[in-house]
Structures are given as structure tokens and as C-alpha cells.
Short mmCIF file of N, CA and C in Angstrom, two decimals:
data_model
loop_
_atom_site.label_atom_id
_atom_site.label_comp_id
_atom_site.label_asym_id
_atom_site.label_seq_id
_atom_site.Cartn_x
_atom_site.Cartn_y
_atom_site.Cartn_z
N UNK A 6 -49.26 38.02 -56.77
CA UNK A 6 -48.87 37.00 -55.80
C UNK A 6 -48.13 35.89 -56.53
N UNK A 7 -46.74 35.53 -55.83
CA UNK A 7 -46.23 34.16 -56.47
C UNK A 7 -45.74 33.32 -55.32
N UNK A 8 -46.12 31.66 -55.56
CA UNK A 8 -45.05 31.16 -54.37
C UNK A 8 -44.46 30.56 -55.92
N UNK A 9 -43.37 29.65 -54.75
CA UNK A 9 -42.24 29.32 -55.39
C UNK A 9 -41.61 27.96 -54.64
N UNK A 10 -41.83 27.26 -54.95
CA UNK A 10 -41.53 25.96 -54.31
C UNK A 10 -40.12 25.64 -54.67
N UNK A 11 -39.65 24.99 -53.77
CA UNK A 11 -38.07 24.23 -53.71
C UNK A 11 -37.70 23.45 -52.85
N UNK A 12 -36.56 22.52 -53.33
CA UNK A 12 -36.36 21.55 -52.27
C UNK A 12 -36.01 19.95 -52.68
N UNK A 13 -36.74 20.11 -53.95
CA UNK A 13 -36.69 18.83 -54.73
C UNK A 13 -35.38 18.22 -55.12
N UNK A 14 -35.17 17.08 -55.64
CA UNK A 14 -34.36 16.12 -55.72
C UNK A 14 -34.76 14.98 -56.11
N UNK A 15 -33.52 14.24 -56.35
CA UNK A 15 -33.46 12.50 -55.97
C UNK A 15 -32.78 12.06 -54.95
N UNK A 16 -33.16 10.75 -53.96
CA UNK A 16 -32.99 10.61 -52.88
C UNK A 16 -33.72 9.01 -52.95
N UNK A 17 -32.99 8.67 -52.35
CA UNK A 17 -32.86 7.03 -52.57
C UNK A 17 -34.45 6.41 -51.06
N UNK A 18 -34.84 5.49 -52.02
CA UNK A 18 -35.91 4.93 -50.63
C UNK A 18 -35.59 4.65 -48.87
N UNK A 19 -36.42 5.34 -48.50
CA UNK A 19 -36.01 5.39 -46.72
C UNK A 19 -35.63 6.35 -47.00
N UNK A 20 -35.19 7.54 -47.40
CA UNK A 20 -34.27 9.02 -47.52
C UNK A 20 -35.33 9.74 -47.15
N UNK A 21 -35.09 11.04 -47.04
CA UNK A 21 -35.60 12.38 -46.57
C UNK A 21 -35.80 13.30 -47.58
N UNK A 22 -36.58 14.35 -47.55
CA UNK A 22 -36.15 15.78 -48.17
C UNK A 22 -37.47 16.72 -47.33
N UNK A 23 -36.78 17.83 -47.55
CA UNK A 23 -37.74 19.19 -47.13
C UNK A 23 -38.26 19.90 -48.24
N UNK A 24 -39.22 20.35 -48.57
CA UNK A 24 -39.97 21.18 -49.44
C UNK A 24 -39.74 22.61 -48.80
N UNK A 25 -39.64 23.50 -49.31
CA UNK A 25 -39.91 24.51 -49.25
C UNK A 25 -41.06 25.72 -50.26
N UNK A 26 -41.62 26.41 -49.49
CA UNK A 26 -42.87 27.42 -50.71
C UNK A 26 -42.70 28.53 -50.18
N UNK A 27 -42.02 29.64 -51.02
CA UNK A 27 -42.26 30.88 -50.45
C UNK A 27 -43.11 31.87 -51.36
N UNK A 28 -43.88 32.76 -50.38
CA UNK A 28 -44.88 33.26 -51.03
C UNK A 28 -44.44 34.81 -50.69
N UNK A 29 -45.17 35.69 -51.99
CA UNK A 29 -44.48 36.99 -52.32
C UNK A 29 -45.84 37.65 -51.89
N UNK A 30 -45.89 38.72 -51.20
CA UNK A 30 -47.21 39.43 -51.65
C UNK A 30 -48.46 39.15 -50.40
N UNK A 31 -47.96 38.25 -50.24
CA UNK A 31 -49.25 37.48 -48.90
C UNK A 31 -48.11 36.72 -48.08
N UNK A 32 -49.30 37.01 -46.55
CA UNK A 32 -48.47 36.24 -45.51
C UNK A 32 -48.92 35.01 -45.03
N UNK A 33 -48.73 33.86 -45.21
CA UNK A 33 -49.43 32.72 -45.66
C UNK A 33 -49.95 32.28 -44.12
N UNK A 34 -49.62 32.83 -43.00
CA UNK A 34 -50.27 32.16 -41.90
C UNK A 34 -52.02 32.63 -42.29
N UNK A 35 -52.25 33.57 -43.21
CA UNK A 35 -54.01 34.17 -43.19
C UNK A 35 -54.79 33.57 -44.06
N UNK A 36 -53.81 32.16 -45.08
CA UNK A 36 -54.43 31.67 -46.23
C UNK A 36 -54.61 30.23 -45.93
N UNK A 37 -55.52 29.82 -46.10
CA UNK A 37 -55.32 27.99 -46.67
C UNK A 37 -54.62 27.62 -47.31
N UNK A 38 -53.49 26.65 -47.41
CA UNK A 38 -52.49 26.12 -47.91
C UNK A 38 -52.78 24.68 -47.95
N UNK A 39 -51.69 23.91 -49.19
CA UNK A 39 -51.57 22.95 -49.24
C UNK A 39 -50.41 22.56 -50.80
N UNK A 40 -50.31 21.44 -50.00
CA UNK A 40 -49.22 20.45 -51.53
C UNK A 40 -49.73 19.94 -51.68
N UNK A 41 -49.23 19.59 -53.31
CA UNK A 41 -50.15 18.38 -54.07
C UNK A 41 -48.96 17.95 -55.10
N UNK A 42 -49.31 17.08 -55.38
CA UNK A 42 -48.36 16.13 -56.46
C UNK A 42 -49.30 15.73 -57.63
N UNK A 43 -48.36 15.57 -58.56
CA UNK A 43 -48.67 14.48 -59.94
C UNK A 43 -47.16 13.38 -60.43
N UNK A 44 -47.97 12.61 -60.63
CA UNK A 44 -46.82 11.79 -61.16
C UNK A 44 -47.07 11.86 -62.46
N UNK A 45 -46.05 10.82 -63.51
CA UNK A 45 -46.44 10.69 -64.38
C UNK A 45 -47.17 9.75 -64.80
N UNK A 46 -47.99 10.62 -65.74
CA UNK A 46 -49.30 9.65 -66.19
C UNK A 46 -50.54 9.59 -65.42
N UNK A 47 -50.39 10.15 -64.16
CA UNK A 47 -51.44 10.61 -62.89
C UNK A 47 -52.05 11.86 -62.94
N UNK A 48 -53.34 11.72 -62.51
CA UNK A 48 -53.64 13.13 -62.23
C UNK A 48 -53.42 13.41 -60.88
N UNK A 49 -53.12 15.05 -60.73
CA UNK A 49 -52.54 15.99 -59.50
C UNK A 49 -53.88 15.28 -58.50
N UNK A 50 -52.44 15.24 -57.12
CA UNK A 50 -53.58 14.83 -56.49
C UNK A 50 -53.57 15.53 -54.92
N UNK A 51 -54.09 15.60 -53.84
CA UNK A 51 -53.67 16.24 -52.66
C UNK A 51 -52.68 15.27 -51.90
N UNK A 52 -51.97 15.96 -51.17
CA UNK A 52 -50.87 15.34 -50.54
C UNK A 52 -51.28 15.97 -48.86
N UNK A 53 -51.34 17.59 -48.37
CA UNK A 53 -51.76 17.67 -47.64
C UNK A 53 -52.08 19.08 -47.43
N UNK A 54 -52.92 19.44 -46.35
CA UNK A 54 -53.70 21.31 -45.84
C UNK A 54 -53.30 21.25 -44.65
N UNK A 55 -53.62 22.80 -44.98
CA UNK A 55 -53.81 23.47 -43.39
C UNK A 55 -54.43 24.62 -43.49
N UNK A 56 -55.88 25.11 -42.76
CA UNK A 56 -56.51 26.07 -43.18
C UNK A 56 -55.84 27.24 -42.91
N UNK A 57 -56.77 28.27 -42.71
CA UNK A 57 -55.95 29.52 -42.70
C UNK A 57 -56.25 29.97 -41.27
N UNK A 58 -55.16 30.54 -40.65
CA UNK A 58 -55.36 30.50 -39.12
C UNK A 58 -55.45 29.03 -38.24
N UNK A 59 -54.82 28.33 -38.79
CA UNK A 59 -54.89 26.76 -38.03
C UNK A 59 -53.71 26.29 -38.17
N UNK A 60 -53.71 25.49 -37.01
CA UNK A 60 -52.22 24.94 -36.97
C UNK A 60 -52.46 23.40 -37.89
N UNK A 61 -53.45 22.82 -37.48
CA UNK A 61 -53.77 21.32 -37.50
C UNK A 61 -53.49 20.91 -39.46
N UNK A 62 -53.21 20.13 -39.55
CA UNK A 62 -52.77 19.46 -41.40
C UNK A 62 -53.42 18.45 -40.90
N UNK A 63 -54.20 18.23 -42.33
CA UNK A 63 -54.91 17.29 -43.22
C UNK A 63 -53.57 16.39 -43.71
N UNK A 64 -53.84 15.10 -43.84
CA UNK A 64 -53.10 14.57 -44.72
C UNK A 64 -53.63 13.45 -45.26
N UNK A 65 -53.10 13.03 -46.82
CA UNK A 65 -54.00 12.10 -47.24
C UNK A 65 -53.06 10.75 -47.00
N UNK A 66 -54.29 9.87 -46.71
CA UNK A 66 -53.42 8.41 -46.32
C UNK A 66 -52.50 7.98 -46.51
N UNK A 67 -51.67 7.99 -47.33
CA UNK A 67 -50.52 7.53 -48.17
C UNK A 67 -49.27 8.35 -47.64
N UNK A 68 -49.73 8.85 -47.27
CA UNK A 68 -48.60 10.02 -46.80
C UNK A 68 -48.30 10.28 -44.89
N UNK A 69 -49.69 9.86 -44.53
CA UNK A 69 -49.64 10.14 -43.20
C UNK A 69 -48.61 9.34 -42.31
N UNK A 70 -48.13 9.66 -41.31
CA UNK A 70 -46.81 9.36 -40.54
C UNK A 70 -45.92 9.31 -40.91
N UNK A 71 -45.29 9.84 -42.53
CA UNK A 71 -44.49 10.08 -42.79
C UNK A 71 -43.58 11.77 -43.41
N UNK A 72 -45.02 12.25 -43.34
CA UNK A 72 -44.90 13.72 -44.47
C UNK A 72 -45.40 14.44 -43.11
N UNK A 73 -44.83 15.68 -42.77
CA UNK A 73 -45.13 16.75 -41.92
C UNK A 73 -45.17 18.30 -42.70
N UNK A 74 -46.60 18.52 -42.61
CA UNK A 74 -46.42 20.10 -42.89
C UNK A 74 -46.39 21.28 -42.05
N UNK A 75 -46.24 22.36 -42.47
CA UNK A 75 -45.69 23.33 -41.32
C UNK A 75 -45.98 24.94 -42.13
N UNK A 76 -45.73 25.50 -41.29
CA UNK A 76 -45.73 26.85 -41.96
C UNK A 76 -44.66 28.15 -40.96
N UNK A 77 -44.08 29.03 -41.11
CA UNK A 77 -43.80 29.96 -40.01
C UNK A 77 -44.89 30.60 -39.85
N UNK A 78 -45.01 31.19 -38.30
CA UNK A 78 -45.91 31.75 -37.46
C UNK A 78 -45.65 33.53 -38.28
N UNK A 79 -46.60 33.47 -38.97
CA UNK A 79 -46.79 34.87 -39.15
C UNK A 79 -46.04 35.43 -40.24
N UNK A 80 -45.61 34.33 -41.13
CA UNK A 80 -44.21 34.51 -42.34
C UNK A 80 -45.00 34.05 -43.70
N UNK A 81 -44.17 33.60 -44.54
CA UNK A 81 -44.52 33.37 -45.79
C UNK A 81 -44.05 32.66 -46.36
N UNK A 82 -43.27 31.44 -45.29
CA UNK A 82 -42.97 29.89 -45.84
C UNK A 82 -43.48 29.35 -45.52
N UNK A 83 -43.70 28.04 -46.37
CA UNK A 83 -44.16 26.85 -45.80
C UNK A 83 -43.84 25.86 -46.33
N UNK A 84 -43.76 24.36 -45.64
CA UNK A 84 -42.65 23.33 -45.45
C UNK A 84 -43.41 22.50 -45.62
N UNK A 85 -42.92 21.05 -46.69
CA UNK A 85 -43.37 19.78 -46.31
C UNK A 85 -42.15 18.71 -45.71
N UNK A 86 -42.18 18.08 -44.73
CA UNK A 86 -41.15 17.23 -44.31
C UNK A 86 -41.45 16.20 -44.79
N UNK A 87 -40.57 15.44 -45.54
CA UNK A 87 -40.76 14.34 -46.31
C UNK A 87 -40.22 12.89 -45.77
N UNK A 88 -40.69 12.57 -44.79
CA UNK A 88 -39.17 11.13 -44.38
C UNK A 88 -40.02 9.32 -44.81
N UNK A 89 -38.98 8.62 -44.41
CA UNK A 89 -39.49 6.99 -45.34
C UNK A 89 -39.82 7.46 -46.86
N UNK A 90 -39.21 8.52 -47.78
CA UNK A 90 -39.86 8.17 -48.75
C UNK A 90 -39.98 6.72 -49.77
N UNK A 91 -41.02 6.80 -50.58
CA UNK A 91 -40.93 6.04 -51.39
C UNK A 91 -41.00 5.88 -52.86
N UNK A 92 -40.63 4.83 -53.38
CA UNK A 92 -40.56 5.22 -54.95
C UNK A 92 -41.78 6.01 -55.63
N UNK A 93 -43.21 5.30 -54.70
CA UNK A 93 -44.50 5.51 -55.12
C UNK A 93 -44.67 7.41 -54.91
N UNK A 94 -43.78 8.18 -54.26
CA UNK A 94 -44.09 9.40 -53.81
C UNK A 94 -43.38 10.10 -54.92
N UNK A 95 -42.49 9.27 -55.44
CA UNK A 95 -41.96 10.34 -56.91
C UNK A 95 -43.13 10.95 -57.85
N UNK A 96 -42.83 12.27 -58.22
CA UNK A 96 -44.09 13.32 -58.06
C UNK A 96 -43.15 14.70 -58.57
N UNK A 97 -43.78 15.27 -59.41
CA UNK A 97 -43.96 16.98 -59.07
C UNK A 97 -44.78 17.48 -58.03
N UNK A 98 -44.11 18.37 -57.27
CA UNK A 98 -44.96 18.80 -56.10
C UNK A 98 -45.13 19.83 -55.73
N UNK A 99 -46.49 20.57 -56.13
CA UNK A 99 -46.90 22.00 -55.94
C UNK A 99 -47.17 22.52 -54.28
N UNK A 100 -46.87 23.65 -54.77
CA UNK A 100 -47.76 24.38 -53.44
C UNK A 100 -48.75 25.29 -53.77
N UNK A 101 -49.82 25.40 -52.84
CA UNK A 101 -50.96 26.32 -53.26
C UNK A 101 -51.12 27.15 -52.03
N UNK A 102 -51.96 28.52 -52.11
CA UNK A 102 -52.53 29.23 -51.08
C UNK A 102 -53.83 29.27 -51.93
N UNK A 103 -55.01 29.18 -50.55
CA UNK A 103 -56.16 29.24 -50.98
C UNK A 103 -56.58 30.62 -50.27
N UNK A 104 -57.97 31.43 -50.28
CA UNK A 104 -58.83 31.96 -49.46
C UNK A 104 -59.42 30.67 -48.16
N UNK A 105 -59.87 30.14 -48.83
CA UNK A 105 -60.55 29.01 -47.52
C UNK A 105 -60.45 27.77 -47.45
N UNK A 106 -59.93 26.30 -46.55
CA UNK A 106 -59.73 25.30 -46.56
C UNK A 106 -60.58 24.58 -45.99
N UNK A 107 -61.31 23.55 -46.25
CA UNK A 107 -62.24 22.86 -45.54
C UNK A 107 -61.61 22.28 -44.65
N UNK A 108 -61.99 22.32 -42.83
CA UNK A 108 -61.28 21.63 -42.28
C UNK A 108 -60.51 19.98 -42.42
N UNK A 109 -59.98 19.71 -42.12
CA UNK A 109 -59.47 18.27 -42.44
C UNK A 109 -60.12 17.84 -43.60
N UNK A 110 -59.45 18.48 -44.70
CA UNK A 110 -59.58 18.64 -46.16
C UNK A 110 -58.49 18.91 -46.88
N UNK A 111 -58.44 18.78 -48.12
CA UNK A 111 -58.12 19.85 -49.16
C UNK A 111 -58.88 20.57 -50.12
N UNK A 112 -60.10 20.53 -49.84
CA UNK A 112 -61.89 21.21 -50.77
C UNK A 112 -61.18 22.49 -50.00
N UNK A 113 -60.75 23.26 -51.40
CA UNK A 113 -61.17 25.10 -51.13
C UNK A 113 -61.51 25.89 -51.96
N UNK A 114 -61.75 27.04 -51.31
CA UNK A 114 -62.73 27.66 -51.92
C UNK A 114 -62.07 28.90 -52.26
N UNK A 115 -62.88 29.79 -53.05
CA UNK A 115 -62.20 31.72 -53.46
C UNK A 115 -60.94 31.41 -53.97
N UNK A 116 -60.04 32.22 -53.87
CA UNK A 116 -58.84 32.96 -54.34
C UNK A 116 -58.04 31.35 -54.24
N UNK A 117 -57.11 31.44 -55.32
CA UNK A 117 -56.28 30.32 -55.30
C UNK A 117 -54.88 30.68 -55.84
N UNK A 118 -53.70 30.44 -55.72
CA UNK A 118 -52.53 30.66 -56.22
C UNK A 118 -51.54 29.33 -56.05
N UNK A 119 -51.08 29.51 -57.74
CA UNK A 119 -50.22 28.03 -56.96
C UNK A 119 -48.93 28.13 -57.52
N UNK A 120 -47.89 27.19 -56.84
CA UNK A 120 -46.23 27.43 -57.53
C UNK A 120 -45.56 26.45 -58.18
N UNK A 121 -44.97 27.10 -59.29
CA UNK A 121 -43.93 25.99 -59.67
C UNK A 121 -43.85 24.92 -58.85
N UNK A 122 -43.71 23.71 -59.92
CA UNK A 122 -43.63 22.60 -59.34
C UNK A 122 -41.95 22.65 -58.92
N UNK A 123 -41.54 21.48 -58.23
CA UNK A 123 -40.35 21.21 -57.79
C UNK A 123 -40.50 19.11 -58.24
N UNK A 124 -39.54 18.68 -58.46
CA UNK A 124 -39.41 17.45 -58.83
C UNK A 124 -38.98 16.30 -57.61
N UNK A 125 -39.55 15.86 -57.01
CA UNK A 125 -38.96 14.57 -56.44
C UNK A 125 -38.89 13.27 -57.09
N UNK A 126 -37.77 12.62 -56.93
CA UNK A 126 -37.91 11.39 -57.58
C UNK A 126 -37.16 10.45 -56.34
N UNK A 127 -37.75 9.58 -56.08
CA UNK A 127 -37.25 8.00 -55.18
C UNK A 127 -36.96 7.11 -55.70
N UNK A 128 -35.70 6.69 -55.69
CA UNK A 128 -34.70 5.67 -56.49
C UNK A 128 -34.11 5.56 -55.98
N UNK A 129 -33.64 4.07 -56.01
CA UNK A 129 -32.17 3.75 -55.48
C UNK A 129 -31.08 3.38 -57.07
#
């Protein structure tokens, strides 16, 4: 199994970007998913989930009303929508598939796989 994240950039504050994770091998609507970031000098931290078989995303405060996650129905992408970013969100930003997601969480459990990071940076 591999995903593979993309999408990253630089993109000036108030700007946009889309994440993309595609996963080889598994069809990610049956897994728990989620992104996570590290900055530098930070430890990796959650950004946001969605269990497996659920539509509904977790997101962690900092991020909420601005970051949308997504997945295709029955495929093997999955998306973070990134808008208002900010300098503070500059980050490497993984994607993971889990076996199990705690609801309105990112605590999971069993099988885990995760992808290349992708780089965002917020600057003007």
C-alpha cells in the first residue's frame, strides 16, 4: 500500500491550495483517514479525520472553517481544501489511512499507512 500526497506550494496569506492523497492498493472510502502536519521545530500534529465509512471530518481548532476534507465516494483520493491560509499553517503535510478512527477524532487504531509529505509554506 502507498498514498502519495500532492498539491503543495507557496501561496501568499488569505490564498488557497488543494491537497491531494492518492492511495494504491486500498480504496480509501473503507479506511480511516486523515492529515497531519509538522512544522519546523514542531512536533506532527493532527490537522483533520474522517472515519471509515463516514462522511463527517474531525477538525482540529485552528483549522476549522477554513480547511475542508473530502474523499471520492468509493475511490482512492482524498482532498484537503485549504482557504484563509496562514503563515502559522506552513507545515509538511501528510496523509494517512488507518483501520479505525475514533469518531470526531484523530485516535486510531490497527493498520496504519502514511504518505510523503508535500510542503506548504504561507508568505507573502
Amino acid at each position: 500500500v502507498q498514498l502519495q500526497a500532492s498539491g503543495g506550494g507557496l501561496v501568499q496569506p488569505g490564498g488557497s491550495l488543494r491537497l491531494s492523497c492518492t492511495a494504491s492498493k486500498i480504496t480509501l472510502h473503507y479506511w480511516g483517514i486523515g492529515w497531519f502536519r509538522q512544522a519546523p521545530g514542531k512536533e506532527r500534529e493532527e490537522v483533520s479525520c474522517i472515519g471509515p465509512n463516514d462522511g463527517s471530518a474531525y477538525y482540529t481548532d485552528s483549522v476549522k472553517g477554513r480547511f475542508t476534507m473530502s474523499r471520492e465516494h468509493f475511490g482512492n483520493t482524498m482532498y484537503l481544501q485549504m482557504d484563509s491560509l496562514r503563515p502559522d499553517d506552513t507545515a509538511v503535510y501528510y496523509c494517512a489511512a488507518f483501520d479505525e478512527v475514533v469518531r470526531a477524532s484523530c485516535r486510531h487504531h490497527g493498520r496504519e499507512y502514511w504518505g510523503g509529505g508535500t510542503q506548504v509554506t504561507v508568505s507573502s
